[in-house]
Coordinates of C-alpha atoms in Angstrom, one line a residue:
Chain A
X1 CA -45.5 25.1 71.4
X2 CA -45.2 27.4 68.5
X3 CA -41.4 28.4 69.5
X4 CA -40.7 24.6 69.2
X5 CA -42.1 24.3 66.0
X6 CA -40.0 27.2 65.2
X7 CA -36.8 25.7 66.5
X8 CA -37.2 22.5 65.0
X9 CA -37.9 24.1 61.7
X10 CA -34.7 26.5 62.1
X11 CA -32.4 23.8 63.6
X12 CA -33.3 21.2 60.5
X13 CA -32.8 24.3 57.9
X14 CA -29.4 24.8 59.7
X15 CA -28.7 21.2 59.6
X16 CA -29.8 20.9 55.7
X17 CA -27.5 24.0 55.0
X18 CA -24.7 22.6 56.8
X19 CA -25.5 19.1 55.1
X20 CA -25.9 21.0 51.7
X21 CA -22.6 22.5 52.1
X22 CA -20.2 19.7 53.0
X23 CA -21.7 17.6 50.2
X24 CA -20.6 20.5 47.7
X25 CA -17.2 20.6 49.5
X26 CA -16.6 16.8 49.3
X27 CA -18.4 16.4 45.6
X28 CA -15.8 19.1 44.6
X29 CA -12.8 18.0 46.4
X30 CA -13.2 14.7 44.9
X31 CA -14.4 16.0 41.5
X32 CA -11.2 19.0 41.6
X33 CA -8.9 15.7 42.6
X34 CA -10.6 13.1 39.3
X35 CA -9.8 16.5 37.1
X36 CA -6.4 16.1 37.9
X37 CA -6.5 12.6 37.3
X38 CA -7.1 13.4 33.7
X39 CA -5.2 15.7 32.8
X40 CA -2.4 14.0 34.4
X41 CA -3.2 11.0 32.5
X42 CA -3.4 13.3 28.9
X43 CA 0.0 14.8 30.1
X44 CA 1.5 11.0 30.1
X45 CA -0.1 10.3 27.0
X46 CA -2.6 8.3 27.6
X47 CA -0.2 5.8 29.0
X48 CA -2.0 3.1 31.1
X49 CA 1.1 2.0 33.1
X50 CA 1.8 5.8 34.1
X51 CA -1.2 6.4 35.2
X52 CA -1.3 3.6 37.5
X53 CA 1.6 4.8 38.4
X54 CA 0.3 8.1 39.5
X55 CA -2.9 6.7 40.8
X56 CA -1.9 6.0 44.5
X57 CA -1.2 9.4 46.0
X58 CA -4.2 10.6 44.4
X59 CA -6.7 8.0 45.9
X60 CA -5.2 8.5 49.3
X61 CA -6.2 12.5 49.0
X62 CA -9.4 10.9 48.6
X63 CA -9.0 8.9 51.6
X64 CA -9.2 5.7 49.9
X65 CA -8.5 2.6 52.2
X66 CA -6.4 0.5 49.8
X67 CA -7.0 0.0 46.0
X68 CA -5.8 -3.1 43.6
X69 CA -5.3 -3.6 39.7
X70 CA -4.8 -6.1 37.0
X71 CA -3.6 -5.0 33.6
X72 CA -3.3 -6.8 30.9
X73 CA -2.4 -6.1 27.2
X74 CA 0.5 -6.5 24.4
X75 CA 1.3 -9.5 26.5
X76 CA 2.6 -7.9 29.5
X77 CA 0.6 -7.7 33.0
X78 CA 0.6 -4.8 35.5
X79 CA -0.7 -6.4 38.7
X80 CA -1.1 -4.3 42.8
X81 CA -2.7 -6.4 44.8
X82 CA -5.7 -5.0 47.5
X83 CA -4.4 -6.1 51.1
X84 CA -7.6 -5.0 52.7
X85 CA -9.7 -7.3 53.9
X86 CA -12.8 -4.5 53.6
X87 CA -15.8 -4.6 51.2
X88 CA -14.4 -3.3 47.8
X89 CA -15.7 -1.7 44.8
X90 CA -14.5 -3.5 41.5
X91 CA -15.2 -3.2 38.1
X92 CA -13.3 -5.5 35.1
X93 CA -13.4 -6.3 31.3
X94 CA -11.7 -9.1 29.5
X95 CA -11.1 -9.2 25.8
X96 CA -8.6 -11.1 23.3
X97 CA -6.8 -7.8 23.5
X98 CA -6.5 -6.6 26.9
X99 CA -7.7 -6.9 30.4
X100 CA -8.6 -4.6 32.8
X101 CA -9.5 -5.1 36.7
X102 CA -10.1 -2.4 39.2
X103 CA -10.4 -2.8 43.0
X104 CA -11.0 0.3 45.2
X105 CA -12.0 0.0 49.0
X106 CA -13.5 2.9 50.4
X107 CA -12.2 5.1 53.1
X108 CA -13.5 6.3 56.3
X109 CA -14.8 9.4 55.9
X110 CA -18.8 10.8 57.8
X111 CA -19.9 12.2 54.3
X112 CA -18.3 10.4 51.8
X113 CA -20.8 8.1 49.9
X114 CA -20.5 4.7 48.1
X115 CA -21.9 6.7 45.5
X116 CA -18.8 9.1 44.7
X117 CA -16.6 5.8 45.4
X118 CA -18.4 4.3 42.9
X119 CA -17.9 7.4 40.4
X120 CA -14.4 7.6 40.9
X121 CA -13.8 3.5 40.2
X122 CA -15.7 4.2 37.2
X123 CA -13.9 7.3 36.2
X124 CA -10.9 5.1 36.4
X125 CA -12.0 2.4 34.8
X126 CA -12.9 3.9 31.8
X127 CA -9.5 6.4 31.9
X128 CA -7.7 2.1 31.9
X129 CA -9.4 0.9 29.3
X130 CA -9.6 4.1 27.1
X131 CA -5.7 4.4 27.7
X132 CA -5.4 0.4 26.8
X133 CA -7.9 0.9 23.3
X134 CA -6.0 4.1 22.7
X135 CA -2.2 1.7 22.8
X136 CA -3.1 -1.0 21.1
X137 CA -5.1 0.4 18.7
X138 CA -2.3 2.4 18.2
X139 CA 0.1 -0.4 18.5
X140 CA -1.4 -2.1 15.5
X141 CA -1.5 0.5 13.7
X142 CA 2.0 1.2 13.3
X143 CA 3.1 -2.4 13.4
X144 CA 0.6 -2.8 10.1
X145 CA 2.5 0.4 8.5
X146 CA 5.9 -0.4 9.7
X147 CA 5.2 -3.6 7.7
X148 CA 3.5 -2.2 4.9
X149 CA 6.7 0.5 4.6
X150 CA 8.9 -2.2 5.1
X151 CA 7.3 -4.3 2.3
X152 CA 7.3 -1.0 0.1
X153 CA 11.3 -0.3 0.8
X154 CA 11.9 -3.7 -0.1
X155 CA 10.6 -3.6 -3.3
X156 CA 12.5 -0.3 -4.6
X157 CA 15.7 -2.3 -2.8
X158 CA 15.1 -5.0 -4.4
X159 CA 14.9 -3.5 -8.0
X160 CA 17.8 -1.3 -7.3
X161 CA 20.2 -4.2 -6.6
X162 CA 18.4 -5.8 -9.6
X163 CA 19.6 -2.6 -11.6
X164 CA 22.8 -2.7 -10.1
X165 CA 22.9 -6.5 -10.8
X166 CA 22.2 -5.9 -15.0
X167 CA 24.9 -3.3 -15.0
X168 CA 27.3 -5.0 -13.2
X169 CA 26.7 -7.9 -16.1
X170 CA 26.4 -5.2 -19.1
X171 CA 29.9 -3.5 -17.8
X172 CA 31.6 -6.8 -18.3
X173 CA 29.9 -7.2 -22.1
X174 CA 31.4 -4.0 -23.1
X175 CA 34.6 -4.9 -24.9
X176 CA 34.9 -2.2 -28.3
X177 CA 33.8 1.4 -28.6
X178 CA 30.6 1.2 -30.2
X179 CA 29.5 -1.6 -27.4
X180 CA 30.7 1.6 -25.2
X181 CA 28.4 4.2 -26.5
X182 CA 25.8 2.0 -26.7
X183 CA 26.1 1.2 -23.2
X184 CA 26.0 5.5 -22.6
X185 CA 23.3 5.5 -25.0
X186 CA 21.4 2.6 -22.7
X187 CA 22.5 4.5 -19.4
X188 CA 21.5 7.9 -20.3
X189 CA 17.9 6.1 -20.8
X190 CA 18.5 4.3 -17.5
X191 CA 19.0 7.4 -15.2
X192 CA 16.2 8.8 -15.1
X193 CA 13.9 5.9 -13.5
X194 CA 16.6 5.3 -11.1
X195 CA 16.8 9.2 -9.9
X196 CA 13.0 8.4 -9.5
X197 CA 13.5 5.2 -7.5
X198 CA 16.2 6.5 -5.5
X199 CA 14.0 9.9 -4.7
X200 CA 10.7 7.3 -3.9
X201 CA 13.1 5.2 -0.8
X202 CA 14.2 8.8 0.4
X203 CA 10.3 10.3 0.7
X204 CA 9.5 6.7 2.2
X205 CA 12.1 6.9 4.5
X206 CA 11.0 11.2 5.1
X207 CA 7.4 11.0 4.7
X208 CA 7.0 13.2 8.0
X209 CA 9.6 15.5 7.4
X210 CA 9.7 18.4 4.9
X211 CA 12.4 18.5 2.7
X212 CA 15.1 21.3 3.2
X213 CA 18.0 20.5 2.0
X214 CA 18.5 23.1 -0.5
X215 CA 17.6 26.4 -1.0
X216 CA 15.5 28.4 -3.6
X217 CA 16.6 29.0 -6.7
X218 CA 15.3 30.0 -10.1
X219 CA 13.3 26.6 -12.0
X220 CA 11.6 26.0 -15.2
X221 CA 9.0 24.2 -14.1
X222 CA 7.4 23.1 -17.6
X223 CA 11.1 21.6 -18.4
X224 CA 10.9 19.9 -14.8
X225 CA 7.7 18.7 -15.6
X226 CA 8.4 17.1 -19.6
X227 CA 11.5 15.6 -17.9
X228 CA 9.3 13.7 -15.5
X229 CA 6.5 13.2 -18.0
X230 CA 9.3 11.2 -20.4
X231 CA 10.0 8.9 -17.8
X232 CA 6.4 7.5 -18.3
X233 CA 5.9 8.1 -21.5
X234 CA 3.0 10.9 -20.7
X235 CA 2.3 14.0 -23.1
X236 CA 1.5 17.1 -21.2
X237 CA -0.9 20.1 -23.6
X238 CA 0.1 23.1 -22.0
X239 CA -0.2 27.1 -22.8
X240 CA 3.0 27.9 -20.7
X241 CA 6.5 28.9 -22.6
X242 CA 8.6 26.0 -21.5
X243 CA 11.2 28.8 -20.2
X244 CA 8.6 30.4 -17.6
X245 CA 10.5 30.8 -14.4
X246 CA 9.7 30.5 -11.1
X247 CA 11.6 30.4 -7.7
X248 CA 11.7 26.8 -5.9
X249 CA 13.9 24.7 -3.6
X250 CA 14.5 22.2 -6.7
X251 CA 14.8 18.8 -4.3
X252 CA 11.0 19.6 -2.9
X253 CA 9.6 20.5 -6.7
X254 CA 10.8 17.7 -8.2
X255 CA 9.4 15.2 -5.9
X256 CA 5.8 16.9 -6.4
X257 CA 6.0 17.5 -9.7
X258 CA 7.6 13.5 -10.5
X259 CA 4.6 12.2 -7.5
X260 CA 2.1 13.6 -9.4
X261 CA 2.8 12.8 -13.2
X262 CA 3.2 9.6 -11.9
X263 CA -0.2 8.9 -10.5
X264 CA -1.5 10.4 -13.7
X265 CA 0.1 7.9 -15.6
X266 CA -1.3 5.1 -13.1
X267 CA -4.9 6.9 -14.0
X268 CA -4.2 7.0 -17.5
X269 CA -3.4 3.1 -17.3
X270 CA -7.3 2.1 -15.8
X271 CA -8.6 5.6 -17.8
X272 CA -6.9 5.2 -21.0
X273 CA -6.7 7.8 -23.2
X274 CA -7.1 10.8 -20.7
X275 CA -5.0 13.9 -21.3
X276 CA -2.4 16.0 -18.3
X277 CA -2.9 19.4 -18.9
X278 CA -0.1 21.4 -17.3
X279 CA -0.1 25.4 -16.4
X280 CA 2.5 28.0 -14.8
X281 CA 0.8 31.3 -13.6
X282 CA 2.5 34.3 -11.5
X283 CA 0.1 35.4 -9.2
X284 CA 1.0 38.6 -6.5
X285 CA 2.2 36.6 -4.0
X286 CA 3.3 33.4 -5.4
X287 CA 3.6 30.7 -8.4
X288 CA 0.2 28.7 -9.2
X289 CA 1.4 25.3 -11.1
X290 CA -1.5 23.7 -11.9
X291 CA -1.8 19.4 -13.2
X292 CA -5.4 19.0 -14.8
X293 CA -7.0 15.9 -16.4
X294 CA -10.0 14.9 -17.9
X295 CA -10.1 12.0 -16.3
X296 CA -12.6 10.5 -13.7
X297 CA -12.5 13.2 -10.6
X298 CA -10.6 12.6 -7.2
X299 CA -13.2 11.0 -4.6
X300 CA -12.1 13.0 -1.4
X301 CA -10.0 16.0 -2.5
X302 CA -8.4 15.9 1.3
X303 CA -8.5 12.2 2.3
X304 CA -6.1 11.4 -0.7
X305 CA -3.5 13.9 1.2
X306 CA -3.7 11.6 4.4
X307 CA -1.1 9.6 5.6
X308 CA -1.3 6.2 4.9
X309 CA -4.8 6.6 2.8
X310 CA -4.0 5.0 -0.7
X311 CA -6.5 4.2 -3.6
X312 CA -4.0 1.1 -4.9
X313 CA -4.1 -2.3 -3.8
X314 CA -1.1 -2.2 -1.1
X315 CA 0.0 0.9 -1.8
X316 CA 1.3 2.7 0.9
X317 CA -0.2 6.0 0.4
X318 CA 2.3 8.1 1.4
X319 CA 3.2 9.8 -1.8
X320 CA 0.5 12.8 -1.4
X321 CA 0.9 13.4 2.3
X322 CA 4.6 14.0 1.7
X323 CA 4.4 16.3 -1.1
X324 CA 1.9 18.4 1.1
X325 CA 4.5 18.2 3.4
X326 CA 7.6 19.4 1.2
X327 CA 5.0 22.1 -0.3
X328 CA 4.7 23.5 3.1
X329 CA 8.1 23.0 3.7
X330 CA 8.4 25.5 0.6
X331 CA 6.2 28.3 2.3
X332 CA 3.6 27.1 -0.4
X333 CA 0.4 24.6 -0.6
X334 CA -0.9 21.3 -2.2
X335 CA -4.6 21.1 -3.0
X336 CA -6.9 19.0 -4.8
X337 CA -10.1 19.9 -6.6
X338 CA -12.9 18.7 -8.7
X339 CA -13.2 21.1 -11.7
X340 CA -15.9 21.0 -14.4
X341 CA -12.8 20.4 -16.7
X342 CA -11.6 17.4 -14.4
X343 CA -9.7 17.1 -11.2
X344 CA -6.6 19.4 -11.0
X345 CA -3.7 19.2 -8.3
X346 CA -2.8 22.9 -7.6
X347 CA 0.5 23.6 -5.9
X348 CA 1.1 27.4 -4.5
X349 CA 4.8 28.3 -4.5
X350 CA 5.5 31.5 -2.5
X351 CA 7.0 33.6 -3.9
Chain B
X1 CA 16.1 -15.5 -32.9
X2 CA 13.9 -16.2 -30.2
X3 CA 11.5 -13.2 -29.6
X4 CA 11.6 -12.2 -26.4
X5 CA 9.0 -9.4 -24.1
X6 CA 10.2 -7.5 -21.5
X7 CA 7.4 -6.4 -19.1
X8 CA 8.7 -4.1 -16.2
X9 CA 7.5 -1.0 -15.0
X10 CA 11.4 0.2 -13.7
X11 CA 13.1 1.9 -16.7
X12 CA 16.3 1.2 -15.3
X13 CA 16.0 -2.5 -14.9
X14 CA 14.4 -2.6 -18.5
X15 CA 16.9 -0.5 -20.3
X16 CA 19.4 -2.4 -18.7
X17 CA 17.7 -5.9 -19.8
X18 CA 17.1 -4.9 -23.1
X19 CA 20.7 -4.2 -23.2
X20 CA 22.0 -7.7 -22.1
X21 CA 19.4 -9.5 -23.8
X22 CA 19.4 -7.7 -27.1
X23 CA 22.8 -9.2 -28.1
X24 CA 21.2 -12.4 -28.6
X25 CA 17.4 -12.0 -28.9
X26 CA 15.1 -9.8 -30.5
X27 CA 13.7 -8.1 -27.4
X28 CA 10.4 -5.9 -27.4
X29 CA 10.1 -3.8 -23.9
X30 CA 6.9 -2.6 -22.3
X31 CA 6.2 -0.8 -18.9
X32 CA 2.5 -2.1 -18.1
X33 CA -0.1 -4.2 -18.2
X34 CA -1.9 -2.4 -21.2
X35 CA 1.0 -2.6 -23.5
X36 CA 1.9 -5.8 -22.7
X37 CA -1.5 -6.7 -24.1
X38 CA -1.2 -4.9 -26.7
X39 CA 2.2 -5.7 -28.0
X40 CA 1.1 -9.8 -27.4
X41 CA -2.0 -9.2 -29.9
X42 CA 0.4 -7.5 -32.8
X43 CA 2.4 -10.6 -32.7
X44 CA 3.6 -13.6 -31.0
X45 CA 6.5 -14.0 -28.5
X46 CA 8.6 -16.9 -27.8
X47 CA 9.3 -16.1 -23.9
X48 CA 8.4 -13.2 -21.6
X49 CA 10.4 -12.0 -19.0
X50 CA 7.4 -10.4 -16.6
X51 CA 7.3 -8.4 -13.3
X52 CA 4.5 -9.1 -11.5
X53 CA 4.2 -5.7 -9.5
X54 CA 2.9 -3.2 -12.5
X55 CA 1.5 0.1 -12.3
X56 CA -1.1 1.3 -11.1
X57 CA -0.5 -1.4 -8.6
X58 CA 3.2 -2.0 -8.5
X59 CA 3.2 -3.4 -4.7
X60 CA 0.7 -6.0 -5.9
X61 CA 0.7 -9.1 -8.6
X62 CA -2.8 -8.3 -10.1
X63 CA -1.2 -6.2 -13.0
X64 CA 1.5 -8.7 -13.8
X65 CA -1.1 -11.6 -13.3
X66 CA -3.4 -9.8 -15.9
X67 CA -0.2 -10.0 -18.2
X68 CA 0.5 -14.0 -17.8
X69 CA -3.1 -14.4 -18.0
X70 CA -3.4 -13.0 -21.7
X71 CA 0.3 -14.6 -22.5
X72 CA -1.2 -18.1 -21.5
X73 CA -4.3 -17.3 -23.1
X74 CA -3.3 -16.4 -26.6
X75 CA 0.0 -17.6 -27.0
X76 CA 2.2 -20.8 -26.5
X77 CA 5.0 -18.2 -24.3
X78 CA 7.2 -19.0 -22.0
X79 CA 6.8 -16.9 -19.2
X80 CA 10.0 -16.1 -17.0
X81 CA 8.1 -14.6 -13.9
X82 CA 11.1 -11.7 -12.7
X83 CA 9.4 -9.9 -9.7
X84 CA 10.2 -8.1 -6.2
X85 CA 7.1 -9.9 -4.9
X86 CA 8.8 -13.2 -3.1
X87 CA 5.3 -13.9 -0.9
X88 CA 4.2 -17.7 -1.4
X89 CA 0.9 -16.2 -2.8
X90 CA 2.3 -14.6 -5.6
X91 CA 4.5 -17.5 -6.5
X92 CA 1.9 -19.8 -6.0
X93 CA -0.7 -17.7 -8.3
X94 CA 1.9 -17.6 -11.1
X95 CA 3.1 -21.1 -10.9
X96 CA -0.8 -22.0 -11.1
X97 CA -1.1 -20.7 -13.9
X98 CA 1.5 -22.3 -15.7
X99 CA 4.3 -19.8 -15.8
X100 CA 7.8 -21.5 -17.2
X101 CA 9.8 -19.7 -14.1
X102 CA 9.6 -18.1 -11.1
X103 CA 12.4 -15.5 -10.5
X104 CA 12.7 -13.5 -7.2
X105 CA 15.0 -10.2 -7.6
X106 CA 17.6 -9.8 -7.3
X107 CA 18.7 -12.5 -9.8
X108 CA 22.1 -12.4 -11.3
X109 CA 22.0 -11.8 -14.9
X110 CA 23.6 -15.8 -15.2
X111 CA 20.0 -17.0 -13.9
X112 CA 17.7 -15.0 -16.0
X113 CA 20.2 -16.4 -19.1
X114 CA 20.2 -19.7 -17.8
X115 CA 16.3 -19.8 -17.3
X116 CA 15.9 -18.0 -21.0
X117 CA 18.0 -21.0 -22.6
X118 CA 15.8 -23.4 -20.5
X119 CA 12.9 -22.0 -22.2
X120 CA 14.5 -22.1 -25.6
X121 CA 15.5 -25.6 -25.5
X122 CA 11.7 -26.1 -24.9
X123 CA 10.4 -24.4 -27.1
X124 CA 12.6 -26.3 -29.9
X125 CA 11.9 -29.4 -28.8
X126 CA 8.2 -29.0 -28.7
X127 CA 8.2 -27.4 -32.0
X128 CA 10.2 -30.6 -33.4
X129 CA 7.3 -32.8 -31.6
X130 CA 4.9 -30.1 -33.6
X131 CA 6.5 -31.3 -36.6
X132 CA 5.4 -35.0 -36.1
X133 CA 2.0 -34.5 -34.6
X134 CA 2.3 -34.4 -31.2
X135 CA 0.9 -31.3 -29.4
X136 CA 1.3 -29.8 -26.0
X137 CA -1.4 -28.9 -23.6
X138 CA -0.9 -27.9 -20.4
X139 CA -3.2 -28.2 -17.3
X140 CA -2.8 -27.9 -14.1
X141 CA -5.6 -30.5 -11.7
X142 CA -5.1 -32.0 -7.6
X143 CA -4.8 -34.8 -8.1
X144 CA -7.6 -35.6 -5.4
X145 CA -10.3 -34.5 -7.5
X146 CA -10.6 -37.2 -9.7
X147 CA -10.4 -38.4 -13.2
X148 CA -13.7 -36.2 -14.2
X149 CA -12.2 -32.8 -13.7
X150 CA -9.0 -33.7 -15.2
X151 CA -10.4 -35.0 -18.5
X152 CA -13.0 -31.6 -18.4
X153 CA -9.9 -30.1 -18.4
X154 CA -7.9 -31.8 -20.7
X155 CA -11.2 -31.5 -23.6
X156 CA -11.0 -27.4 -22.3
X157 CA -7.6 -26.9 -22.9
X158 CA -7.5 -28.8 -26.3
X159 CA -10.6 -27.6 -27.6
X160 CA -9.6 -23.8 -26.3
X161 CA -6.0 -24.4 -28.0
X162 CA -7.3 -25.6 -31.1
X163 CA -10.2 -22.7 -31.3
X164 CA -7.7 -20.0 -30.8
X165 CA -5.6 -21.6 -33.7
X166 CA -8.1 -21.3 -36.5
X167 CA -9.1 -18.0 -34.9
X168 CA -12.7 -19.2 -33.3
X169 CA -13.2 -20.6 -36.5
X170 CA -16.4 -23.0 -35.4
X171 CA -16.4 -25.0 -38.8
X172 CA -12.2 -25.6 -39.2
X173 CA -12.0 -26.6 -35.8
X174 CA -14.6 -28.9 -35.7
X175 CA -13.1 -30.6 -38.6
X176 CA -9.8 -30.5 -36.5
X177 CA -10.8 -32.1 -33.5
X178 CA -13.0 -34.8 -35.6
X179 CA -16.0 -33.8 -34.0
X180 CA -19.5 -32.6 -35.3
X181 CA -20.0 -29.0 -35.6
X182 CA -22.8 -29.3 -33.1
X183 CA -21.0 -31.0 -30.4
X184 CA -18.2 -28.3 -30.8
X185 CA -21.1 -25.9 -29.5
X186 CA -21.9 -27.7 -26.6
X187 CA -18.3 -27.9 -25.6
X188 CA -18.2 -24.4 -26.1
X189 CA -21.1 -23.4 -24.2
X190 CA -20.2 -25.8 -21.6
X191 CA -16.9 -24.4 -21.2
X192 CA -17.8 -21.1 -21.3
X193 CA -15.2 -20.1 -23.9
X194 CA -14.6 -17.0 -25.8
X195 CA -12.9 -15.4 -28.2
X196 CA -10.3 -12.7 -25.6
X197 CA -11.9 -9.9 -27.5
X198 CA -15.5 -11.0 -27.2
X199 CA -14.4 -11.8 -23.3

């Protein structure tokens, strides 16, 4: 009796172990084959229609019987119908944007649960419709900024055929010498803002690429800077000797240097009466320029350097994020900061 | 000579303008909101020649909007509306508002000219209707909503225009519009009216 009891005992243990193990073989086989699944999916990035693509010979290593889908979004439809006539799982969602239908019949197999069938149509499920959210969210993202930058290019186009328009009439005014070198006069006054509208299309057009196009060379920044400042009409107190040198690429400096003078002077125009307050200092292993005001202090010293983040109504809030860009480009660095003194922009030029 | 303002942000364009314009006008040029304001309160302009997209804002009309607004208010200006900003909002806020013209750039030089003369011929004939009485108040009403709003409208706009002559002047202007010193009160508390620097 007792060697019964013994055997029953020992043959159930043997029969829980062997149990025990082949649900840890099949739970990992299936998990080890979803793993792949996603990284697959992040190696096609996060493409929905490629990873349907690439979903078949992985459900048939899972001995999957047949599977189906319905995808739906940017109005075009991926559809594979299921064939088999067997009990399926499915699992679906349906929103203005998208659609998303999955249909997987089991397979076969002694050990394999509904319950693992069930985790892998909801792995996939969720990999769809992440992979859907994650295009069009994307999607509308860029078609709002391609319309935005679009809307921003066509504005500085539009004023430089306007220019080109005026002095195209004012050329054909000019008939004696002094209506000549008052035209020079009324040119040499005209340059400037133009330089700056031509540079603003070009960083629109490069926001996402440093500038390199020329190579370091010895700059007066404080000259660079007044230059910039007399376009708008700023005044800039400053300690530094207006011949302090420092070496630059010129292209990349003056962008930075015109970007931000000019969204002091938009401050200055809601904060009037604040002052710029512009300093060059050599430090051991670059140039500090520094841009202080006293004016009201910068809300997010990092957001503002983020693409497409703008404090202006439909401004396109690109004009920080570039400069960051070329200042990297320079071996150097753009911060923000919130003094006691007011906010200062500090750009670090190695040297 | 007709006394022209030039408000644009772009020092190019309004070099350029004040260039072509000062042969036969006397031309004062401003870059923003702010000094458009400020230039209008030293002194009167016949016609201004306005962008709507100013800084801070240049890729919105709120800046050149502000500008009209204080033209209309405190002047009898033409405005020549000269903007990038070819939306149907932005015309449709300026032209609401009474501008004289609505100019989308690029304009040749021949347009601006033409739509400055426009003005001028205006502004001489209402000034000759001035001379014998007759005076010029512009509102802007659907016609849908009745005869109410438009004569509330009418008594704002005259009472407003003949306040802002005499300088807010409660007892002059009452004897103006023939009406008792009291009633000029209601009007103006009803209307809600104020001097722009009180505003």
């Amino acid at each position: 009796m007792l060697n019964h009891v013994f055997v029953a005992i020992a043959t159930a243990g043997i029969i829980f172990i062997i149990f025990h193990y082949a649900i840890n073989y099949v739970t990992n086989r299936y998990l080890g084959i979803i793993s792949e699944l996603i990284k697959m999916n992040e190696v096609d990035g996060f493409d929905p229609v490629m990873l349907l693509r690439h979903l078949e010979p992985f459900l048939k290593r899972l001995g999957i019987r047949d599977f189906g889908y319905y995808l739906y979004y940017h109005n075009v439809e991926y559809v594979r119908r299921n064939v088999s006539q067997k009990k399926s799982i499915t699992k679906f969602v349906h929103t203005a944007e998208y659609t998303v239908y999955i249909d997987i019949v089991p397979g076969f197999r002694y050990i394999e649960s509904d319950f693992i069938t069930k985790v892998l149509v909801e792995v996939i499920f969720l990999l769809l419709k992440a992979d859907v959210n994650i295009q069009t969210t994307a999607a509308q993202k860029a078609f709002r900024k391609s319309v935005e930058l679009q809307a921003f290019i066509n504005h500085d186009v539009k004023n430089l055929i306007q220019f080109v328009n005026v002095l195209e009439f004012n050329l054909s005014q000019v008939d004696d010498d002094a209506g000549y070198r008052r035209f020079v006069r009324y040119m040499q006054k005209s340059l400037p803002g133009l330089k700056v509208r031509a540079d603003k299309i070009l960083s629109a057009l490069n926001s996402t690429q440093p500038e390199m196009d020329t190579v370091p060379e010895r700059l007066k920044p404080m000259i660079m800077a007044a230059d910039a400042a007399g376009i708008y009409g700023v005044s800039i107190h400053t300690d530094t000797p207006a011949d302090m040198e420092i070496t630059a690429r010129k292209r990349g400096l003056t962008v930075i240097i015109e970007n931000i003078i000019k969204n002091f002077y938009d401050k200055s125009i809601s904060e009037r009466g604040i002052e710029l307050f512009v300093d060059v200092s050599e430090e051991e292993n670059a140039y500090v320029i520094r841009f202080r005001d006293n004016g009201s202090p910068i809300a997010d010293c990092e957001k503002i350097f983020e693409p497409f983040f703008s404090g202006k109504v439909n401004g396109l809030g690109i004009g920080l994020f570039h400069c960051r860009n070329i200042a990297a480009g320079m071996g150097g660095r753009l911060t923000a900061e919130n003094t006691d003194e007011g906010p200062v922009f500090i750009l670090a030029v190695n040297k | 000579m007709l006394r022209i303002l030039v408000v644009e942000d772009d020092e190019a364009i309004r070099s350029q303008l004040c260039f072509a314009l000062e042969k036969k006008y006397d031309v004062t040029e401003v870059a923003n909101a702010p000094e458009a304001v400020s230039e209008t309160d030293r002194g009167a302009f016949d016609v201004a020649v306005v962008d709507l997209g100013l800084p801070p804002n240049e890729q919105s009309p709120v800046e050149g909007l502000k500008v009209i607004d204080h033209l209309l208010f405190s002047s009898q200006c033409k405005i020549i509306v000269l903007t990038g900003q070819s939306t149907k909002e932005c015309a449709m806020s300026a032209l609401e508002r009474g501008v004289f013209d609505f100019l989308v750039k690029p304009v040749k030089m021949e347009q601006l000219f033409y739509s400055i003369e426009r003005a001028e011929l205006f502004i001489s004939t209402e000034r000759e209707l001035q001379k014998q009485g007759v005076e010029r108040i512009e509102f802007q009403v659907k016609i849908g909503d009745g005869l109410q709003k438009l004569r509330e409208l009418a008594e704002k706009n005259i009472i407003l225009r003949v306040l802002n002559d005499t300088g807010f002047n409660v007892y002059q202007s009452a004897k103006i519009l023939g009406v008792k010193r009291e009633s000029l009160y209601y009007f103006i508390k009803k209307f809600n009216l104020v001097r722009k620097t009180d505003a």
